[in-house]
Coordinates of C-alpha atoms and ligand atoms in Angstrom, one line a residue:
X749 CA 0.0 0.0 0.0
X750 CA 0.8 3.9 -1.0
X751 CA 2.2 5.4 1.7
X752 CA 0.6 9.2 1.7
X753 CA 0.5 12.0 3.7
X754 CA -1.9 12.5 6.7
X755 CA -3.1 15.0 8.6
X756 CA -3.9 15.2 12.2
X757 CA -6.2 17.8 13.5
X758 CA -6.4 18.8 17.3
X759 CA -7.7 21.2 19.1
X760 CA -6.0 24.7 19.0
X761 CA -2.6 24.9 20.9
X762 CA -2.4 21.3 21.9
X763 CA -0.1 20.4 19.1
X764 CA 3.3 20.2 21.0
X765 CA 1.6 17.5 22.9
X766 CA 0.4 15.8 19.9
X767 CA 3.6 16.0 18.0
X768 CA 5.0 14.2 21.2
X769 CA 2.6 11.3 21.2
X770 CA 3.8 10.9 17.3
X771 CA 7.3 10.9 17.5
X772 CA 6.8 8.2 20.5
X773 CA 4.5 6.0 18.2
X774 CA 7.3 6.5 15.6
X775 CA 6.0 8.7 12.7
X776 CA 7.9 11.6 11.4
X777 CA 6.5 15.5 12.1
X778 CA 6.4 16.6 8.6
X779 CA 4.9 20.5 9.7
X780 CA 2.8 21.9 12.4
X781 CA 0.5 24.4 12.4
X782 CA -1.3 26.0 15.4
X783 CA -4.2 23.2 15.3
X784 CA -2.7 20.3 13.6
X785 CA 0.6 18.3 12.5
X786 CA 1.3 16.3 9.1
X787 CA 3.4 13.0 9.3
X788 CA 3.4 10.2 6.1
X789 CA 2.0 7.0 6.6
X790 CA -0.7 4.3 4.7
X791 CA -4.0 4.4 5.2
X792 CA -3.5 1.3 7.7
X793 CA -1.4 3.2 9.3
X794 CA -4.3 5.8 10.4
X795 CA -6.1 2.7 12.2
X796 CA -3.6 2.6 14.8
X797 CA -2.9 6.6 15.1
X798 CA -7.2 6.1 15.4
X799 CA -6.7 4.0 18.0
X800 CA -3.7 5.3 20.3
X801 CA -3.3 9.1 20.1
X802 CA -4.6 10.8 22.9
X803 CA -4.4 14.4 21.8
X804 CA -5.9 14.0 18.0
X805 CA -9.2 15.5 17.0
X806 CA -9.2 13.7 13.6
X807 CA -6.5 12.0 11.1
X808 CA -7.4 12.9 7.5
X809 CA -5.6 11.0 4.8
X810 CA -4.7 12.6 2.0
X811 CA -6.4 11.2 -1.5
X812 CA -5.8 14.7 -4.0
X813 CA -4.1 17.8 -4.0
X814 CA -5.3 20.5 -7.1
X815 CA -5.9 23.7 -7.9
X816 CA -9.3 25.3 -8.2
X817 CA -10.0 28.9 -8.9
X818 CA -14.1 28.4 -8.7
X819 CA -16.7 26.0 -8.1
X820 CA -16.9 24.3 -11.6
X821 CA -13.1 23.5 -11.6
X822 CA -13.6 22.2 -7.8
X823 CA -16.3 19.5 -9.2
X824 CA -14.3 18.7 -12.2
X825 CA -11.3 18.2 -10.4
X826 CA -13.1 16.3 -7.5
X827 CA -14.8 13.8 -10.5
X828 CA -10.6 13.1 -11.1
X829 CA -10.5 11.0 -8.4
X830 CA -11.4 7.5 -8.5
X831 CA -13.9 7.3 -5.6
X832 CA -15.7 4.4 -6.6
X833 CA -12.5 2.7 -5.2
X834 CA -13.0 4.5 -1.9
X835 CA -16.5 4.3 -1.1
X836 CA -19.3 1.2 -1.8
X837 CA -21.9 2.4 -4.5
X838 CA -24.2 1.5 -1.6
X839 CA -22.7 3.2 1.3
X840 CA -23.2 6.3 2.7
X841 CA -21.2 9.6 2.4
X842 CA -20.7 13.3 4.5
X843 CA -19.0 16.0 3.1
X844 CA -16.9 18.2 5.3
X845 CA -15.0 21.5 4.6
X846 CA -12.7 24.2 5.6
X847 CA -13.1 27.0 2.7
X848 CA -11.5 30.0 2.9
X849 CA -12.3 31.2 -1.0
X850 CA -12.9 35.0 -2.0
X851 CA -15.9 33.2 -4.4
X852 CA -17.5 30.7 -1.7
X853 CA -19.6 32.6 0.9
X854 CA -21.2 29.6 2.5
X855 CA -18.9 26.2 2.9
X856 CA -22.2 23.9 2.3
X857 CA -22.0 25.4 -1.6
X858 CA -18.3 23.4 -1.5
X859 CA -19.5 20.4 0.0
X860 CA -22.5 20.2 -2.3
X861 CA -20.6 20.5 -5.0
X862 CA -17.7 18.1 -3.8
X863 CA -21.0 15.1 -3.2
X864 CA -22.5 15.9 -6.6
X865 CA -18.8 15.0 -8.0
X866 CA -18.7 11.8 -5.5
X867 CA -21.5 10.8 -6.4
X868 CA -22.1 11.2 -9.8
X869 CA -18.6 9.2 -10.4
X870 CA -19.5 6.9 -9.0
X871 CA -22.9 6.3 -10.3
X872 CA -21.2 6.5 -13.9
X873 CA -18.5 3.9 -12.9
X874 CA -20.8 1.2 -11.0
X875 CA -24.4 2.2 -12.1
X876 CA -25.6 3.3 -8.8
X877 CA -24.7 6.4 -6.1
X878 CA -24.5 6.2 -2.2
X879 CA -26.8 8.0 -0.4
X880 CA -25.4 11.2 1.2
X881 CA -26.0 13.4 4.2
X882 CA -24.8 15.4 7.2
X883 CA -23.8 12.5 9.3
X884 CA -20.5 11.3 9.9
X885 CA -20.6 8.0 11.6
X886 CA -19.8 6.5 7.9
X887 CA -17.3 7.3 5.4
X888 CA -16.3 11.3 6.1
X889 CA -14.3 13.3 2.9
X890 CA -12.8 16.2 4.0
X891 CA -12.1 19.2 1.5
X892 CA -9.8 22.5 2.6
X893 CA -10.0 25.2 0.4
X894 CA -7.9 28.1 0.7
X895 CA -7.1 30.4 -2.3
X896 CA -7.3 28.0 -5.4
X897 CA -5.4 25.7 -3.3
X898 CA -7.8 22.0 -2.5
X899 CA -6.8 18.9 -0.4
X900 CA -8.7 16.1 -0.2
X901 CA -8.7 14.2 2.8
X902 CA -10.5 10.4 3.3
X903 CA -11.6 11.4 7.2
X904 CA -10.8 8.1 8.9
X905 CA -12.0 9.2 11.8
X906 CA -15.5 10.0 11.4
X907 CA -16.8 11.7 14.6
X908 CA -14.1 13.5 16.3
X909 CA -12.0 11.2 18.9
X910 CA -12.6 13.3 21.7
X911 CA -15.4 11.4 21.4
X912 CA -14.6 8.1 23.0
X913 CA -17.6 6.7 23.9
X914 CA -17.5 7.2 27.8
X915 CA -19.2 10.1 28.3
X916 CA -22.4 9.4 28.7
X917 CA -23.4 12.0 31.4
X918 CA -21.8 15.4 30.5
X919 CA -22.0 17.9 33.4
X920 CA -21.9 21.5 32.8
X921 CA -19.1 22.7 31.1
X922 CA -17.0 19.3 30.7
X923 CA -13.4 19.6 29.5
X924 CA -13.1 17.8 25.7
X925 CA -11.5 14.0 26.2
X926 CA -8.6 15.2 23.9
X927 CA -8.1 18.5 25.7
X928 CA -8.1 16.6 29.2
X929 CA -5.6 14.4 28.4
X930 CA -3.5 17.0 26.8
X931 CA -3.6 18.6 30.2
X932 CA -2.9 15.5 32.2
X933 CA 0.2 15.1 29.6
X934 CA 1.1 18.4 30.3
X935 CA 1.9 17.7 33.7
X936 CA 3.7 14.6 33.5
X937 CA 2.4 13.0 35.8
X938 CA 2.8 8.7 34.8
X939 CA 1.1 7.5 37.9
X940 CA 4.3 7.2 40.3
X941 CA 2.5 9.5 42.3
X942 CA -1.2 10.4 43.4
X943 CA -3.8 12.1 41.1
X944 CA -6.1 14.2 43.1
X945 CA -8.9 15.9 41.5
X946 CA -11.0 18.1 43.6
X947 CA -13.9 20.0 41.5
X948 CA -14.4 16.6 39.2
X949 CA -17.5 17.4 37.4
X950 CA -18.0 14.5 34.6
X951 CA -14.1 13.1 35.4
X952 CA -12.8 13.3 32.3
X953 CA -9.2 14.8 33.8
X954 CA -9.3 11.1 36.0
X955 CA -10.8 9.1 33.5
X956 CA -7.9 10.2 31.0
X957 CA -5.4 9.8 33.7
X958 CA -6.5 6.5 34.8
X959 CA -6.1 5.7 30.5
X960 CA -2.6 7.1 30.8
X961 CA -1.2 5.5 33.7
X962 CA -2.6 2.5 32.3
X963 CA -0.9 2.6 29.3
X964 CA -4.9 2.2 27.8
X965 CA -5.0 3.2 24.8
X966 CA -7.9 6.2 24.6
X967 CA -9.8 4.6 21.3
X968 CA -10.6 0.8 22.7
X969 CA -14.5 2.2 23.7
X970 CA -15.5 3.0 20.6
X971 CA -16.8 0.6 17.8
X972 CA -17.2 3.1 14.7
X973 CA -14.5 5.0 13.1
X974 CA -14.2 6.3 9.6
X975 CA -11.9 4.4 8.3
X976 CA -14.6 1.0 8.7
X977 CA -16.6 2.4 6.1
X978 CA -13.7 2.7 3.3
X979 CA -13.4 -0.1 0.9
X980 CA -10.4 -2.8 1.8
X981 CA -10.9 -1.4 6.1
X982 CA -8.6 -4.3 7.3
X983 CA -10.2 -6.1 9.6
X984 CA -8.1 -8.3 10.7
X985 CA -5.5 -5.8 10.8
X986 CA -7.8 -3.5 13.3
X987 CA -8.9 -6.6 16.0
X988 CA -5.5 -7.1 15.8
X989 CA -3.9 -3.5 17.0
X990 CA -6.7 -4.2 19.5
X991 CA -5.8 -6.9 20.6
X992 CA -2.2 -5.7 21.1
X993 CA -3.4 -2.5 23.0
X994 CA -5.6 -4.4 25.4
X995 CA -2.0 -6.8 25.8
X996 CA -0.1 -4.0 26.8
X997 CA -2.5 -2.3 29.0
X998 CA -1.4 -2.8 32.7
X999 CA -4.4 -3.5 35.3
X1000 CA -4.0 -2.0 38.4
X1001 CA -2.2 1.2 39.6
X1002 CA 0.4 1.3 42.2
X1003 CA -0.9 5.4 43.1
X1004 CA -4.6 6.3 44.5
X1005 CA -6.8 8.5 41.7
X1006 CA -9.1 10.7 43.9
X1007 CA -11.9 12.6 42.5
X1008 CA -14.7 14.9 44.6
X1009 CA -17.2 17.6 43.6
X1010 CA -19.9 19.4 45.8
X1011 CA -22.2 18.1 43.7
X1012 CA -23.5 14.7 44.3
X1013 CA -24.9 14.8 40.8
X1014 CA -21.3 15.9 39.4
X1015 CA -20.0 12.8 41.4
X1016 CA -22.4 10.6 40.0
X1017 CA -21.9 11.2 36.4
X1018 CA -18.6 11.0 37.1
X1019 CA -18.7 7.7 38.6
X1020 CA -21.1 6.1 36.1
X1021 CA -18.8 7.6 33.2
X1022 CA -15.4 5.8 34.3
X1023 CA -17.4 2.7 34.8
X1024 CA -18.5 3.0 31.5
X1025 CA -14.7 3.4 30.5
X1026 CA -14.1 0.9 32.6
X1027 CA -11.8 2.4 35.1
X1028 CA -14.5 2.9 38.3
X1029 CA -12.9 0.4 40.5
X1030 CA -9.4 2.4 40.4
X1031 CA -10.6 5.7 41.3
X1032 CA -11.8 6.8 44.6
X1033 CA -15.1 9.3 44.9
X1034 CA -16.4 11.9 47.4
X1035 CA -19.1 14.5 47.7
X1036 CA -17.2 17.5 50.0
X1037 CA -16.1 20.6 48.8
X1038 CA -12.8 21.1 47.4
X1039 CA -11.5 22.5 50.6
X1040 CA -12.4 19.1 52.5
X1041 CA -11.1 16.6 50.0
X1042 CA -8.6 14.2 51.7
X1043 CA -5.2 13.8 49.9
X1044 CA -3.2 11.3 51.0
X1045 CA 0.7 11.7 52.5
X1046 CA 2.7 11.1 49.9
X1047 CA 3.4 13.1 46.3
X1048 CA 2.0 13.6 43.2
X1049 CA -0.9 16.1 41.9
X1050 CA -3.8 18.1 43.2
X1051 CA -5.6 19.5 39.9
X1052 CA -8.3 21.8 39.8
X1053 CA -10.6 22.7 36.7
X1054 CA -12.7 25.4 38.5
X1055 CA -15.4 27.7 36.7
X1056 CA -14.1 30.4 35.8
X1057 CA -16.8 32.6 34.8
X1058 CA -17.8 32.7 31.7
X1059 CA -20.4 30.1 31.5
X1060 CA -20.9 29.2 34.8
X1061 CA -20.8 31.2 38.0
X1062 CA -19.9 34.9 38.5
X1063 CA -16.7 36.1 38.9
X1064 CA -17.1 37.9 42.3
X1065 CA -18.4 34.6 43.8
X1066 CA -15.5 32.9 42.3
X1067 CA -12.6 35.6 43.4
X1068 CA -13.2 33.3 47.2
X1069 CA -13.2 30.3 46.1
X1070 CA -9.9 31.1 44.1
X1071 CA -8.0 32.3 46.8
X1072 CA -9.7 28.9 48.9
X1073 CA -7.8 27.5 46.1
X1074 CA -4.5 29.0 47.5
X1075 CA -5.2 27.9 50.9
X1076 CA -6.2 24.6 50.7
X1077 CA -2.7 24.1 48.4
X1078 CA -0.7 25.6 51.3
X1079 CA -2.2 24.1 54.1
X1080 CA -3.3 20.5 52.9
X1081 CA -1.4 20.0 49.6
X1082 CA 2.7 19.5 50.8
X1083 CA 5.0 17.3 48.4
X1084 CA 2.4 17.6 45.8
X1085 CA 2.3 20.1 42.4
X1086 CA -0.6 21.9 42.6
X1087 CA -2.2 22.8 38.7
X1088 CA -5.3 24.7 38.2
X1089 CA -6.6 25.4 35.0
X1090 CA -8.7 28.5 34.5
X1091 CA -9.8 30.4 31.4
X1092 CA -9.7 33.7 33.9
X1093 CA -6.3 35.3 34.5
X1094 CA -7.7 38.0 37.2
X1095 CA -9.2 35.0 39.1
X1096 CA -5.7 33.0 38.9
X1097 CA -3.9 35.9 40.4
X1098 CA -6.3 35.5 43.5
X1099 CA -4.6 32.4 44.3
X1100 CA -2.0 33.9 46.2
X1101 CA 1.1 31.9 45.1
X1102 CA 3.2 32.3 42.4
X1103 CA 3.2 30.0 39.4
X1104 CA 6.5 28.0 38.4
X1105 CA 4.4 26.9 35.0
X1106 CA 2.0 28.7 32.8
X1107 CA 1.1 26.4 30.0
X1108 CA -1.4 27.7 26.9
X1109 CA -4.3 25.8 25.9
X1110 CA -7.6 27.0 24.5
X1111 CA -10.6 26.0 25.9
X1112 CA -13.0 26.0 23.0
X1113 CA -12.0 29.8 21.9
X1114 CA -11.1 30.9 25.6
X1115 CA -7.7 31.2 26.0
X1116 CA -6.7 28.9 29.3
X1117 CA -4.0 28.6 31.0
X1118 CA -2.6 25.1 33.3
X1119 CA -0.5 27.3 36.4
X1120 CA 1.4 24.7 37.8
X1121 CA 2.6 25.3 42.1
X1122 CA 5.3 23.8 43.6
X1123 CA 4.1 23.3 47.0
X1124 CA 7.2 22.3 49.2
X1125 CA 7.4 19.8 52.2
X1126 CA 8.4 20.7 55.6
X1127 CA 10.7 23.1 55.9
X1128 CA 11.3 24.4 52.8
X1129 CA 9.2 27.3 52.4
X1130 CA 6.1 27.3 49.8
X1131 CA 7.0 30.5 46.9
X1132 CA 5.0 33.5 48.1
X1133 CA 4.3 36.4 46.5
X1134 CA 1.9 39.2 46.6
X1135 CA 0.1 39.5 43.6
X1136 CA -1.4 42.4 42.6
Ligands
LIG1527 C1 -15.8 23.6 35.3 S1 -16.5 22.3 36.2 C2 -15.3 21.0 36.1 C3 -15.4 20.3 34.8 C4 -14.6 19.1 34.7 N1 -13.2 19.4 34.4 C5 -15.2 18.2 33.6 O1 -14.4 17.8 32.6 O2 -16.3 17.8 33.7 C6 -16.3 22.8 37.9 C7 -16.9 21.9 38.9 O3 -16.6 22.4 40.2 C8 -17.6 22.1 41.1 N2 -17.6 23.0 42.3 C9 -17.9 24.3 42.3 N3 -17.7 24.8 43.5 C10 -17.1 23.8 44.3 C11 -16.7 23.7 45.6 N4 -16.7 24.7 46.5 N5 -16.2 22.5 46.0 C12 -16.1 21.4 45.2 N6 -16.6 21.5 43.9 C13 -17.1 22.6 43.5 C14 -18.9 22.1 40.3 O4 -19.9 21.3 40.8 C15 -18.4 21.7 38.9 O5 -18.6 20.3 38.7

């Protein structure tokens, strides 16, 4: 098989950790942009990238690149391509684009145009079309259109793999799988230490820790992907890679994951979702506020995804329990890193102690940050400041 060049999406600013989950699993970094990194690779190849990257929103294989000034030259161009040995005559297609064209006010003009070439090529070459449609839990093409400048992409993942299949009860405001374990990554932590995670909400920071300290790989819960709905998926290839991951996943954890949340609802959903992940048993839950939670003697992490205004909660409310924050780090948290991540800079600052990290991330379009404490045992004293 062709190797081609593939593109892997992610949410925006996450792609140094992406590009570090690559390198491990052995692909090349061909370029990087803001939201995304290119490697080389077969189309097999994307069923394992599918199936282990933690940090990927989707991996598009490339099928065409051309050059289309308007929307005439994008369907003749499209009709080049020899879909029919792509996609069954009685399947099912989406069309999805990114079009930034002087000529194309509305992106569902491109992807109309882009199906009516699918299509009609492949009624001409087999006598019948697949039906077509807005969904994409079957075969997904991708078009990006910028200047005159197309790329086609086979979407082998379908729906996006932050999606894993776990989540079942979203609370308000959940953090995106991807994003969470981007986060966790961010941190280091491997599970040598403790993973304490006051403020839980749905647990998707534990549930993506428990999957990293497992060695688990993030795509075993779900049972559709793109890339099953393109002609010659290899099957056997796929049980497999899965059978391999579940191999190499360990079992237990020699650290305690401890979640709480005020709310018992929060807790709940939290609970049910890692048993639908299957990682209940290794996590410990509470009901307390954040201030109460017990962490254990020892070392490791204390993270905290409070609100931080802008959907939830106001921010004079929140200026308290920021500063709690602080308190609780200093006064219950010793031998551990303290992370909070906030999308709310003014509300960080009322924390009191003075950050050793400050990592980027975006938060749908709010820019976050992940502060990272040091919060000393004993004697040595935790770093202080005043901030104004
Ligand atoms: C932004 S949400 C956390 C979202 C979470 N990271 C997720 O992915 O679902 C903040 C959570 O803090 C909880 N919370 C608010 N005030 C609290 C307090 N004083 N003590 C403990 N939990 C609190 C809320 O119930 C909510 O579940």
């Amino acid at each position: 098989m062709k190797p081609g060049r593939i593109l892997i999406t992610c949410a925006k600013g996450i792609t140094p950790f992406l590009k570090e989950e690559l390198l491990h699993l052995g692909f090349p970094v061909l370029s990087e942009t803001i939201a995304g990194v290119a490697t080389e690779g077969t189309i097999d190849d994307t069923l394992r990238l599918n199936l282990l990257l933690r940090t990927a929103h989707r991996v598009l294989f490339l099928l065409s690149d051309f050059t289309a000034r308007d929307a005439d030259e994008l369907y003749r161009e499209m009709s080049e391509i020899s879909w029919e040995d792509y996609i069954s005559e009685d399947g099912y297609v989406c069309v999805t684009s990114s079009v930034d064209h002087p000529g194309i006010r509305d992106t569902r003009y491109a992807n109309v145009k882009s199906k009516d070439a699918i299509v009609d090529r492949i009624r001409e070459k087999r006598g019948k079309r697949p039906d077509s449609g807005p969904d994409q839990d079957r075969a997904v093409v991708n078009l990006y259109w910028k200047g005159d400048q197309c790329s086609v992409y086979i979407d082998t993942s379908g729906e996006p793999l932050s999606r894993r299949g776990y989540r079942k009860i979203p609370m308000g405001a959940p953090m995106q799988e991807t994003l969470a374990a981007a986060v966790v990554l961010a941190t280091g932590w491997d599970g040598s230490g403790h993973f304490v995670n006051p403020m839980c909400g749905s647990g998707t920071l534990a549930i993506e820790a428990a999957f990293i300290a497992l060695n688990r790989a993030p795509g075993l819960q779900r049972n559709n992907y793109g890339f099953m709905h393109i002609k010659g998926f290899n099957e056997q290839l796929w049980s497999g890679l899965r059978a391999q991951a579940k191999k190499q996943a360990e079992k237990t954890l020699q650290c305690r994951i401890i979640v709480t949340d005020i709310s018992r609802e929060a807790v709940d959903a939290a609970r049910r979702n890692a048993a639908t992940a299957g990682v209940e048993h290794l996590i410990e839950f509470a009901v307390c506020d954040y201030s109460e939670t017990s962490v254990p003697q020892g070392s490791g992490i204390v993270i905290l995804n409070p609100e931080y205004g802008d959907r939830m909660g106001r921010i004079r409310e929140l200026e308290s329990v920021y500063a709690g924050i602080g308190d609780f780090f200093k006064q219950k948290c010793r031998g551990y890193t303290g992370y909070i991540f906030t999308g709310n800079a003014d509300l960080a600052k009322k924390v009191g102690l003075r950050a050793k990290r400050r990592i980027p991330f975006f938060n749908s379009r709010i820019e976050c940050r992940l502060l990272a404490y040091e919060l000393y045992e004993g004697s040595r004293k935790i770093k202080e400041t005043k901030m104004s």
